Each structure stands twice: as C-alpha cells, then as structure tokens.
CSV table of C-alpha atoms in Angstrom, one decimal:
chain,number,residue,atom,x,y,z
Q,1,UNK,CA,-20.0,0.5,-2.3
Q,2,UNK,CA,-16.8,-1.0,-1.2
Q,3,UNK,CA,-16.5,0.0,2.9
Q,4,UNK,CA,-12.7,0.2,4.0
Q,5,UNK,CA,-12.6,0.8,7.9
Q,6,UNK,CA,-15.1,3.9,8.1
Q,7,UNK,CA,-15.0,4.9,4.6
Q,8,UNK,CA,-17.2,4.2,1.8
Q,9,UNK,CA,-15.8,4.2,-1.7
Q,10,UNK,CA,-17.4,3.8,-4.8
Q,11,UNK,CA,-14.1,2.8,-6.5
Q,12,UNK,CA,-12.5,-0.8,-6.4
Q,13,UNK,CA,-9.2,0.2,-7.8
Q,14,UNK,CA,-6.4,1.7,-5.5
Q,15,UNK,CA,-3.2,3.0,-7.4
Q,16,UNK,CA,0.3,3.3,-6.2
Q,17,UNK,CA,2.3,6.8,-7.2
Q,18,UNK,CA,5.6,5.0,-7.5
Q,19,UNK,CA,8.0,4.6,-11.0
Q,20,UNK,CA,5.4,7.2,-13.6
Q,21,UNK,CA,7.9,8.6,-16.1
Q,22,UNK,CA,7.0,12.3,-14.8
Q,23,UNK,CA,4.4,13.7,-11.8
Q,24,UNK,CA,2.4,14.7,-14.7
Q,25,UNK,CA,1.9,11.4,-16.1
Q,26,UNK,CA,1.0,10.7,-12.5
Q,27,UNK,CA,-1.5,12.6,-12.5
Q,28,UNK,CA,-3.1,12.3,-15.4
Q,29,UNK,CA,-3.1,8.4,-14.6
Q,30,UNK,CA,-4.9,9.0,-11.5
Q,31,UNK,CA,-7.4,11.2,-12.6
Q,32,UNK,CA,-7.9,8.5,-15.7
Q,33,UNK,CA,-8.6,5.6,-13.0
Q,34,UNK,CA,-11.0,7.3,-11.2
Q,35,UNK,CA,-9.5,5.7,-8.1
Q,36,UNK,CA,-10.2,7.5,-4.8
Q,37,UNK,CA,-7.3,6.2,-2.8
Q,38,UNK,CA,-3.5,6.5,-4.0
Q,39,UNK,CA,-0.4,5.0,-1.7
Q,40,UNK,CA,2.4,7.0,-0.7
Q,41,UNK,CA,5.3,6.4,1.4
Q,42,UNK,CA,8.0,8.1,3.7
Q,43,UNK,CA,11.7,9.0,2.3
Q,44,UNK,CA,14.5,10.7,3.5
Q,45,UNK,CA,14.5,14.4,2.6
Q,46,UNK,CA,17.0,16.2,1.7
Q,47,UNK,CA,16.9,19.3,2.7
Q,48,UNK,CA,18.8,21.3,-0.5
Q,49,UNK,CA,15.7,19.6,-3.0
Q,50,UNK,CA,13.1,19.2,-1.1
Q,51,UNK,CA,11.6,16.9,-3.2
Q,52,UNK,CA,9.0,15.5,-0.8
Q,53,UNK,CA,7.1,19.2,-0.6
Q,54,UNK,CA,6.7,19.1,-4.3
Q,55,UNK,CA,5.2,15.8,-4.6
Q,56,UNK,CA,3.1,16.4,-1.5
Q,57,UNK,CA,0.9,19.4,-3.1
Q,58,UNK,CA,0.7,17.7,-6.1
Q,59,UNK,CA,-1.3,14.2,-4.3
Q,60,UNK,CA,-3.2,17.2,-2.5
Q,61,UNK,CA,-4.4,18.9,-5.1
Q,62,UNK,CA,-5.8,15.6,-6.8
Q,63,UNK,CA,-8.0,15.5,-3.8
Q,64,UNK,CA,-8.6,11.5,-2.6
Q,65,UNK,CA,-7.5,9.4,-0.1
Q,66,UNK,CA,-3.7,8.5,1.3
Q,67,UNK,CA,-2.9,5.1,2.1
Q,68,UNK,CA,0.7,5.5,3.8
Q,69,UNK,CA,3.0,2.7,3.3
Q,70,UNK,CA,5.7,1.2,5.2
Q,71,UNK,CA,7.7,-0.1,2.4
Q,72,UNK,CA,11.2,-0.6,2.8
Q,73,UNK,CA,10.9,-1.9,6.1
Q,74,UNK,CA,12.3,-5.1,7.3
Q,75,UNK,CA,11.7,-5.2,11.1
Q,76,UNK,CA,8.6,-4.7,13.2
Q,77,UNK,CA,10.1,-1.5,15.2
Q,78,UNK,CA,10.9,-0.3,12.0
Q,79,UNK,CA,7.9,-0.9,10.7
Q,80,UNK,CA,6.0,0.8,13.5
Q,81,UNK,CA,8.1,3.9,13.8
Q,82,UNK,CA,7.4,4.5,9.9
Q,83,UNK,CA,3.7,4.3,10.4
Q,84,UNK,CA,4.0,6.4,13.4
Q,85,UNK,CA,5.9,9.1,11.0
Q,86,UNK,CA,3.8,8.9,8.4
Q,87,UNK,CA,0.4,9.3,10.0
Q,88,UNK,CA,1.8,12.7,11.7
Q,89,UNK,CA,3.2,13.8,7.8
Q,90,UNK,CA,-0.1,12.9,6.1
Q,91,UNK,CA,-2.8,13.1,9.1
Q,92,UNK,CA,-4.8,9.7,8.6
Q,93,UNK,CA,-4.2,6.8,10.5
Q,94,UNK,CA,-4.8,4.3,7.3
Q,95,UNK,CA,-1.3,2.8,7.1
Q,96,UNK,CA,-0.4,-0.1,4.6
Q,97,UNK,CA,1.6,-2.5,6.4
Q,98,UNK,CA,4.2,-4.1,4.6
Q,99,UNK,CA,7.5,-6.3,6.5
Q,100,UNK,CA,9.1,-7.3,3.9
Q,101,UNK,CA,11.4,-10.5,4.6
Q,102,UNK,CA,12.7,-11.4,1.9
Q,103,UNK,CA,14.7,-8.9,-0.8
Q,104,UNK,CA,14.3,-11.5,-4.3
Q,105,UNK,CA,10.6,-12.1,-4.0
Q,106,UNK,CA,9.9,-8.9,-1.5
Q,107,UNK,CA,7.4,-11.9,0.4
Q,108,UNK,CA,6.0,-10.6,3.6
Q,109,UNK,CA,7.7,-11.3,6.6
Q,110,UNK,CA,4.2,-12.4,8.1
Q,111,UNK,CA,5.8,-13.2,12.0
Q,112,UNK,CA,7.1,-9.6,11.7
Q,113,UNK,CA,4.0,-8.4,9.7
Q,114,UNK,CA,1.6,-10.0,12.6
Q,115,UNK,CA,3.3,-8.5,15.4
Q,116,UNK,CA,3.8,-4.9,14.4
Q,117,UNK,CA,0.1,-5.2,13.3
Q,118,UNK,CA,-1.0,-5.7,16.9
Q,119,UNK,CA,1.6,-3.3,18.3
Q,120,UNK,CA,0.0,-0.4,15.5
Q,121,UNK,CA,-3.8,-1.8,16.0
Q,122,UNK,CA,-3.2,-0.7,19.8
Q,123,UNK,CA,-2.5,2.6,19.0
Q,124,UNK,CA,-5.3,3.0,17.1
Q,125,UNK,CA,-4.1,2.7,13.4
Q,126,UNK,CA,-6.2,1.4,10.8
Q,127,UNK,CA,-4.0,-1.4,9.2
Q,128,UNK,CA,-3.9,-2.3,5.9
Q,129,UNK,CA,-1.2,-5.6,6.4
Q,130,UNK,CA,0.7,-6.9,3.0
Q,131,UNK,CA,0.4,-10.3,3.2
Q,132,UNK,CA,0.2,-13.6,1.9
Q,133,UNK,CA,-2.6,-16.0,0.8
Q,134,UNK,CA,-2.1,-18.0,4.3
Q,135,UNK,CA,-5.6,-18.5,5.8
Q,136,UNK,CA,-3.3,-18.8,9.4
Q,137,UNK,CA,-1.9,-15.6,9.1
Q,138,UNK,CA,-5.2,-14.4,7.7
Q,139,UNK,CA,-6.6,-15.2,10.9
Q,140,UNK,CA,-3.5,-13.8,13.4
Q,141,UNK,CA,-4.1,-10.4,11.1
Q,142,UNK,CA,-7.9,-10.2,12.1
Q,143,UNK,CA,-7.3,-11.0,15.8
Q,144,UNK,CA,-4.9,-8.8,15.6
Q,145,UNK,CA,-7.6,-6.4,15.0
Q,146,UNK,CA,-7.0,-5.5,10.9
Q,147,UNK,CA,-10.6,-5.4,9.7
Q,148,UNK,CA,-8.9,-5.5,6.1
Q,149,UNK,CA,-6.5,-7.6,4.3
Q,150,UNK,CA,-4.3,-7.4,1.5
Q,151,UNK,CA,-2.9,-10.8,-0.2
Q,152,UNK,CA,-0.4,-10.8,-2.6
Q,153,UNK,CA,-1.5,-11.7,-6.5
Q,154,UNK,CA,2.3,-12.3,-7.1
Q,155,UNK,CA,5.4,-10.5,-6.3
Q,156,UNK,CA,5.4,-6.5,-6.3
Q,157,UNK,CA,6.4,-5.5,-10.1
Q,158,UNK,CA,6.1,-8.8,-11.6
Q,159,UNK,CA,2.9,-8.8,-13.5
Q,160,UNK,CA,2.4,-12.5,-13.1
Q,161,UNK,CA,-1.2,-12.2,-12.1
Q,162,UNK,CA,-3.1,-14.3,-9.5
Q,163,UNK,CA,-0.4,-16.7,-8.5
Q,164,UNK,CA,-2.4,-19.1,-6.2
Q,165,UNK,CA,-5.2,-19.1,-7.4
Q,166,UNK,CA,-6.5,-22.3,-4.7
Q,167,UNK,CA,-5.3,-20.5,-1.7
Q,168,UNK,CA,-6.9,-17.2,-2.8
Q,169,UNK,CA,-10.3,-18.6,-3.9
Q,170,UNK,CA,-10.5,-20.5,-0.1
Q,171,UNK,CA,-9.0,-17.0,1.4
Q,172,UNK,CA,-11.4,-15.4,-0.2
Q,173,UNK,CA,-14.6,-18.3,0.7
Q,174,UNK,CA,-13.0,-18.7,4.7
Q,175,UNK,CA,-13.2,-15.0,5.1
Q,176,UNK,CA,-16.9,-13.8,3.3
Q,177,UNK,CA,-17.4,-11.0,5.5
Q,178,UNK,CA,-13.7,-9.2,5.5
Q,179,UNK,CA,-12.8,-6.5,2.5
Q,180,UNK,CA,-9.6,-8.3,0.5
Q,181,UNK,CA,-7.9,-6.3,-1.6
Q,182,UNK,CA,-5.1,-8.3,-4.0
Q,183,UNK,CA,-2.0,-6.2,-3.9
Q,184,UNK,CA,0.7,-6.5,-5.7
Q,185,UNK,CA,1.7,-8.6,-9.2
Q,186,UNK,CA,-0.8,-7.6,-11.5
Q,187,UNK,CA,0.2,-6.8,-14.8
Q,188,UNK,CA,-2.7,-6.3,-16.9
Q,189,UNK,CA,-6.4,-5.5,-16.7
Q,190,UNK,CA,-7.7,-9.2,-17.5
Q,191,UNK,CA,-5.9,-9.5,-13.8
Q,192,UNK,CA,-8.0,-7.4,-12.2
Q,193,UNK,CA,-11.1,-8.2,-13.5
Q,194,UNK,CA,-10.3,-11.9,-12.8
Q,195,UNK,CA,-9.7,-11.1,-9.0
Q,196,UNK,CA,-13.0,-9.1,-8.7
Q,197,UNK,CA,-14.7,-12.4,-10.6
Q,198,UNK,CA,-13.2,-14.3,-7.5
Q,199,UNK,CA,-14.7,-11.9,-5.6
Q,200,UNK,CA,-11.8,-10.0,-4.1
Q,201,UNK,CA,-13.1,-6.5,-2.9
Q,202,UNK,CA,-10.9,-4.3,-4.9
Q,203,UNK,CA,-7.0,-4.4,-6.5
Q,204,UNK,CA,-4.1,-1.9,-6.0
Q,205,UNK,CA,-2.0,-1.4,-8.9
Q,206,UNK,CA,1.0,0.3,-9.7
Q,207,UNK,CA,3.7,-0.8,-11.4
Q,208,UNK,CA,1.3,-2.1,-14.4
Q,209,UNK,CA,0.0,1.0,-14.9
Q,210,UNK,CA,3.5,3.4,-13.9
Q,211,UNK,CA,5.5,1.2,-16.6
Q,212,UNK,CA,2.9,1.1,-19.3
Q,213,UNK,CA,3.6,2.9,-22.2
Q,214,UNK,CA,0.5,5.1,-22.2
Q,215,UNK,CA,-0.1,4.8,-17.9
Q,216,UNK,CA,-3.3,6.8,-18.2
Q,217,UNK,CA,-4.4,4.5,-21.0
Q,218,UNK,CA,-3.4,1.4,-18.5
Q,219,UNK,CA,-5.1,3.5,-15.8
Q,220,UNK,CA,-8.4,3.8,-17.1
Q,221,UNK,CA,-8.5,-0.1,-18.9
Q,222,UNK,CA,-7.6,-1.0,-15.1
Q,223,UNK,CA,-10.4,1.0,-14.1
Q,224,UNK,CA,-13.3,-0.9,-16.4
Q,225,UNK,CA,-11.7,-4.3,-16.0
Q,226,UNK,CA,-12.3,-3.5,-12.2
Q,227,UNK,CA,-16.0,-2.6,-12.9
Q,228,UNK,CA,-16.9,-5.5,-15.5
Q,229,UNK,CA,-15.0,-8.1,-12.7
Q,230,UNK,CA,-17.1,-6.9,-10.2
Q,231,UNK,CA,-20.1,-6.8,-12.4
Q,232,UNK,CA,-19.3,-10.5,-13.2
Q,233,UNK,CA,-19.5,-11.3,-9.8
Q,234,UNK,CA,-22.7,-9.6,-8.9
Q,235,UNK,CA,-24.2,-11.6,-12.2
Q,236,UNK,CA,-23.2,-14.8,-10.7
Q,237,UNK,CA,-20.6,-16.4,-12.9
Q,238,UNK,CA,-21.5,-20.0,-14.7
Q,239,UNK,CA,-19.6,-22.7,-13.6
Q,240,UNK,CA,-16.6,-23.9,-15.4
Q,241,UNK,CA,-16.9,-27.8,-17.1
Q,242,UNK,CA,-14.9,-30.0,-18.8
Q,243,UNK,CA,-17.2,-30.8,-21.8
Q,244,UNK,CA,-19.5,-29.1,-24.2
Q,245,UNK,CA,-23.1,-28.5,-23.5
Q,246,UNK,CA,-24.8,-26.9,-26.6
Q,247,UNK,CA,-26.2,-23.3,-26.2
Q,248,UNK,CA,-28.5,-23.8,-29.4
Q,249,UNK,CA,-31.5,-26.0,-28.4
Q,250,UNK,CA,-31.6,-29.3,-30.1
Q,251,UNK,CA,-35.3,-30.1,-30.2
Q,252,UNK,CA,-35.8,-29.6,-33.7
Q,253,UNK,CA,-32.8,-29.6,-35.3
Q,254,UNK,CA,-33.1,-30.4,-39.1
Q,255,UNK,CA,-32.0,-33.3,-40.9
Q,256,UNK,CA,-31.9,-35.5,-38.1
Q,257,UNK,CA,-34.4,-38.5,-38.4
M,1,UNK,CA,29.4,17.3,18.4
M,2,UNK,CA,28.3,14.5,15.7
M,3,UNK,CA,24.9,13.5,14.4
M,4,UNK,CA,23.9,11.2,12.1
M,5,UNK,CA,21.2,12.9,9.7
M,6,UNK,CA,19.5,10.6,7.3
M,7,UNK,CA,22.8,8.9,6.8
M,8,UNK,CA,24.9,11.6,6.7
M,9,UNK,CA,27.4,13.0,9.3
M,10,UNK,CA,26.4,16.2,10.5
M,11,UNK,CA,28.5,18.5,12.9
M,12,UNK,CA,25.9,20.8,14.9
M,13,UNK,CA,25.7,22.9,17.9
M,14,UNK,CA,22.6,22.3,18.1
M,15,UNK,CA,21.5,20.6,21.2
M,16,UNK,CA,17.7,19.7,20.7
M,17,UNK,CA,16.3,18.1,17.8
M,18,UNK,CA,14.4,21.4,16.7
M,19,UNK,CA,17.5,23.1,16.9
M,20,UNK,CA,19.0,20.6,14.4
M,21,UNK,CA,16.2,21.1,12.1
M,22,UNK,CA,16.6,24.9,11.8
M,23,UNK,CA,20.5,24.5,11.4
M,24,UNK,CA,19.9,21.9,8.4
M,25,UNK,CA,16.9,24.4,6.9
M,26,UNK,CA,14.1,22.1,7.6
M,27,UNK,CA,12.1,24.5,9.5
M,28,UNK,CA,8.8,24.6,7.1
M,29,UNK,CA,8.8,21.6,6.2
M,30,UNK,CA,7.0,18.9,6.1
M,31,UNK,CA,8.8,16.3,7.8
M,32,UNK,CA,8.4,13.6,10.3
M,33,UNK,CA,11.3,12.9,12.2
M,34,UNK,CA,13.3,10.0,14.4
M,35,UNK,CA,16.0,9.8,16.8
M,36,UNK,CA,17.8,6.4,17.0
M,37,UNK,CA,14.6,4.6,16.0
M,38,UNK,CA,12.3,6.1,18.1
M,39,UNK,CA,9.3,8.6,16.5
M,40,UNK,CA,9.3,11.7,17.4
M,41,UNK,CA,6.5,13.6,17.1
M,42,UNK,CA,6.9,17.9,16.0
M,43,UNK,CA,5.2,18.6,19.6
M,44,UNK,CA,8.4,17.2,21.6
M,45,UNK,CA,11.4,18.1,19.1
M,46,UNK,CA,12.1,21.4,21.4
M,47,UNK,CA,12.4,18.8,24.5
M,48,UNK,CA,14.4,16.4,22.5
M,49,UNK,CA,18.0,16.5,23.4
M,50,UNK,CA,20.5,15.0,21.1
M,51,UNK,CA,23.9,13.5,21.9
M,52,UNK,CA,27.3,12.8,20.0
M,53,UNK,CA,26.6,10.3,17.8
M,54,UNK,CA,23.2,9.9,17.7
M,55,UNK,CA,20.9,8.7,14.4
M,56,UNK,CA,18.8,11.4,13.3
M,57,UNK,CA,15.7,10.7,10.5
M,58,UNK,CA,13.8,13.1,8.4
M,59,UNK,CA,11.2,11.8,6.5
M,60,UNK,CA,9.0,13.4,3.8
M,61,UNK,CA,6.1,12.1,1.4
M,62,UNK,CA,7.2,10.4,-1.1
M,63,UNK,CA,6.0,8.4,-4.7
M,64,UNK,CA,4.9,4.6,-3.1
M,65,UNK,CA,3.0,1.7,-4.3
C-alpha cells in the first residue's frame, strides 16, 4: 500500500492527462493503467469554448484522485496563486509543485521551488514539490514540511530514463522513510520497473504513454512494469558483479578427472 | 474602463469582479479567478472592485502532466 499524505493507494503509477490524441484515448488509457491518481492543471478559459468544463466531467466521471499542477509557473507568487486557484477549482489541497527555472531542460527552479513550498505548507496544502535528485534541497523540501518528494528521472517529455542514477540511489538510501515518486523522463516501461527496483515509491507518467502509438497499450505495460519493479524489490534483488559465478553446481561435473 | 482578461483587453462597465464574470458569460462556470496576481476566491468576487487597467485571470481545469 503506497501512503501519500492521508491517502492509501494500492496503485504505484500516477498518469498525467496532457498531449492523448483525443479525451477518449485519455480515457481509455487511464482506465487501462489502473492508476488511482491523474494530474491536471489550470488554463485560461475562454469563455466562447469552454473547454475546461468538458474536460472537467470527463476526469470526474473516471472517478480517482486529482493531483493539481502548477506547471507553467516560473516564480514563487505565481506559483502559489496557481495552487491557491486550483485547490478552490478542484476541492483537494494535493498540489504538485513545479517552478520551473529553466525553459530548455524545464529543471526546477529549487530556490523558488523551496520557498513557495513553505509559503503553500503554511496554508495547509499538501505539496507534492518537482524537484531534483539534490539530497540538500531534498532536505529544505521536508523542513519545509512536504512529507513527499518528487525527483526528476530526466527532463519532462524526454524519455531518457533514470538520468542519475548515483544521486537517486543515495536520495532514495538518505531518505528511507519519505514516499519518492520519480517524475518526469520516463519513456518506456523497463523505466519504471527500474525505479521501483531502486526502490522509488511509485512513477508518474505521461508523455510516454500520451505519445505512444497505442497509449492504452503503453498505459497498461506501464502499469505491470510498475508491479514486477516493485515485486523485485520486495524479493530483494541479487547484487550486481563483475564476473561469472556458475548457477549449475559443479560437484560432479562429468569428464573432469 | 479597461481590463485585462486572460490577456485580452476587455472594455466593461462592470465595477466588481463578479460583475465582469457575468458580462464575459462566465457565470456557471467553473473557474478560479485572479486580479493582478492575487487569488481570489468565488466568496469575495462581489466585494472585489476593479480598476482601469487592471489584470484579470480565469482559470479552468485543464489536460496536465
């Protein structure tokens, strides 16, 4: 059971609802990941096409979990006033943090990203803060009073994987006790199971699965890469070596001596 | 006088936020809205007065990763 502030989940994988060729490719994705929690963000509305009512009843009717987002956001008072917005549009204080500060590699602005955690933490949001591997900023996020983190596996959208994978295995060893989810840069299942094997608490995926060419298919491979990674961990993995150790037993091998 | 609505200019009689919204036919909607930067929660859009030039948002859910 995977506990996320209050809530218990029995899903590791969170999806994003961003870039599906249609909302009912969305949906069928979602339903195929049996996920439990699906991000959302804020966007201007206009008020001639009303797109955002649309897309609203259709994440309500699939009946889990909103995790608000503040993408988009490149200063703390934004930041904070999006959050704000959103937890009045979609009534739960979950918000996932993200200040970005830099548009080529969308990196987290982690001064910005620490700060407007606080300011949100004090008014009683539970923060999910984008971040970075950084065990410092790790630590500014937890005193800052997120109970959840949510490093980066590589840049949003560029499938690369687990990009650090030193600074998220001693993340993931410093902090034993804290749910880590690895947001952002996976591009395909063996990702995902990978991070679970590491240990990570859970992934959130998006554009993997959104720019698939069968997203439900990706959806649901996500969904038992997440389960076998996490099964692997709970097995207790062998450790890796650099030379061969045989598996067959050698006491009585023939036509030796 | 002027307002700025999600980027737009906007000429409007209306002098409170909740005025503007019924002028621009957000009235059942579901929006969250800001003036210059600041949230505004629906509770205190009646009691929010606008002035010339001011930066109005409306926001709506929307498809996010």
């Amino acid at each position: 059971m995977l506990r996320l502030y209050q809530s218990e989940l029995t899903s590791r994988l969170l999806l994003g609802t961003a870039r599906y060729p249609s909302p009912a490719v969305l949906t069928q994705a979602v339903r195929a990941s049996g996920c439990e929690v699906v991000t959302v963000a804020l966007r201007r509305e206009s008020s001639g096409e009303r797109a955002g009512q649309g897309f609203w009843s259709l994440i309500r009717e699939l009946g889990v979990r909103v995790l608000p987002n503040t993408a988009g956001c490149h200063t703390v008072k934004e930041a904070v006033a999006t959050a704000q917005m959103a937890r009045e549009v979609f009534g739960t204080s979950w918000i996932k943090l993200e200040v970005i500060g830099e548009d080529d590699t969308l990196q987290p602005d982690v001064f910005g990203l620490t700060e407007a955690a606080r300011l949100l933490c004090a008014e009683g949001f539970e923060v999910f803060p984008y971040t970075t591997e950084d065990l410092v900023v790790a630590e500014r996020l937890l005193a800052a009073g997120c109970r959840v983190l949510m490093p980066w596996g590589a840049p949003i959208g560029s499938g690369r994987g687990l990009n650090n994978l030193f600074a998220l295995k001693a993340l993931r060893a410093h902090f034993p006790e804290v749910p880590l989810i690895i947001d952002a840069g996976l591009g395909v299942p063996s990702h995902a199971a990978h991070a679970l094997e590491l240990g990570f608490d859970a992934v959130l995926v998006n554009t993997a699965v959104a720019q698939a060419d069968d997203p439900a298919r990706m959806a649901a491979a996500f969904a038992q890469a997440v389960a076998a990674g996490h099964a692997a961990r709970l097995a207790g993995p062998i450790e890796a070596r650099d030379f061969a150790t045989p598996s067959t037993p050698l006491i009585g091998t023939a036509f030796r001596g | 006088m002027r307002i700025l609505v999600n980027g737009a200019w906007r000429e409007t009689h209306g002098a409170e936020l909740a005025t503007l919204l019924q002028e621009l036919g957000y009235a059942d909607s579901v929006v969250s809205t800001a003036v210059n930067g600041e949230f505004i929660p629906v509770t205190a859009r009646a009691g929010t007065a606008l002035a010339d030039g001011d930066r109005v948002e409306v926001l709506a859910p929307m498809q996010g990763g």
